Amino acid sequence: LAEGVLGEVAYFESHFDRFRPQVRDRWREQGGPGSGIWYDLAPHLLDQAITLFGLPVSMTVDLAQLRPGAQSTDYFHAILSYPQWRVILHGTMLAAAESARYIVHGSRGSYVKYGLDPQEERLKNGERLPQEDWGYDMRDGVLTRVEGEERVEETLLTVPGNYPAYYAAIRDALNGDGENPVPASQAIQVMELIELGIESAKHRATLCLA
């Protein structure tokens, strides 16, 4: 995006889809405060959208419980509207078929990327840092451009993820050696969007930011 490879971006879609058809007996899947994937997964996608594009003008959100026995949100679809582009954020627990992680359309081309960041899965598998190949994603994205009447596809290497850099930045901020990597103001913006999304779904309406 920063290099302008896609031209003027008009559409950005980000998914956090999983296949977990059985409701598990844990607090995040029960009906208590803060449960469900709108609170669990959507904040990551909303924070990403704010970082890339700033705050939207309005948002439209659909929240649902699609799995049998579900007591909390296990599906969301959010449309963030900006003056000249749209951002789609989607999450579900019933995606057996793989969906794209990112879809971006611009005036000069499109970018599609499959696969989640591998860092979390490696940590869950018991791997520990440091490792030379940490954060490397073997599934690269594809850039598609049209030159004349010819469609050209190009593989774009995925930049390795780096969880440790975030915690190093937190350390530096606490020691007075750097800025907070996620200022409180940005966290508040995400919380405001979360709450606005709940109201949008409740009233089945597009709501503007104050």
Short mmCIF file of N, CA and C in Angstrom, two decimals, residues 42-52 190:
data_model
loop_
_atom_site.label_atom_id
_atom_site.label_comp_id
_atom_site.label_asym_id
_atom_site.label_seq_id
_atom_site.Cartn_x
_atom_site.Cartn_y
_atom_site.Cartn_z
N ALA A 42 -12.59 -9.59 16.19
CA ALA A 42 -12.81 -8.34 15.47
C ALA A 42 -11.87 -7.21 15.90
N PRO A 43 -11.49 -7.08 17.19
CA PRO A 43 -10.58 -5.99 17.55
C PRO A 43 -9.28 -5.99 16.76
N HIS A 44 -8.76 -7.18 16.43
CA HIS A 44 -7.53 -7.25 15.64
C HIS A 44 -7.75 -6.65 14.25
N LEU A 45 -8.88 -6.99 13.64
CA LEU A 45 -9.16 -6.50 12.29
C LEU A 45 -9.50 -5.02 12.31
N LEU A 46 -10.23 -4.57 13.31
CA LEU A 46 -10.56 -3.15 13.42
C LEU A 46 -9.32 -2.31 13.64
N ASP A 47 -8.43 -2.78 14.50
CA ASP A 47 -7.19 -2.06 14.76
C ASP A 47 -6.36 -1.96 13.48
N GLN A 48 -6.34 -3.04 12.72
CA GLN A 48 -5.61 -3.04 11.45
C GLN A 48 -6.21 -2.02 10.49
N ALA A 49 -7.53 -1.98 10.41
CA ALA A 49 -8.19 -1.03 9.51
C ALA A 49 -7.89 0.41 9.91
N ILE A 50 -7.93 0.70 11.21
CA ILE A 50 -7.63 2.05 11.68
C ILE A 50 -6.19 2.43 11.36
N THR A 51 -5.27 1.48 11.56
CA THR A 51 -3.86 1.74 11.29
C THR A 51 -3.63 2.07 9.82
N LEU A 52 -4.32 1.35 8.94
CA LEU A 52 -4.12 1.53 7.50
C LEU A 52 -4.88 2.73 6.94
N VAL A 190 -10.75 1.64 18.94
CA VAL A 190 -11.19 0.28 18.65
C VAL A 190 -12.39 -0.08 19.51
#
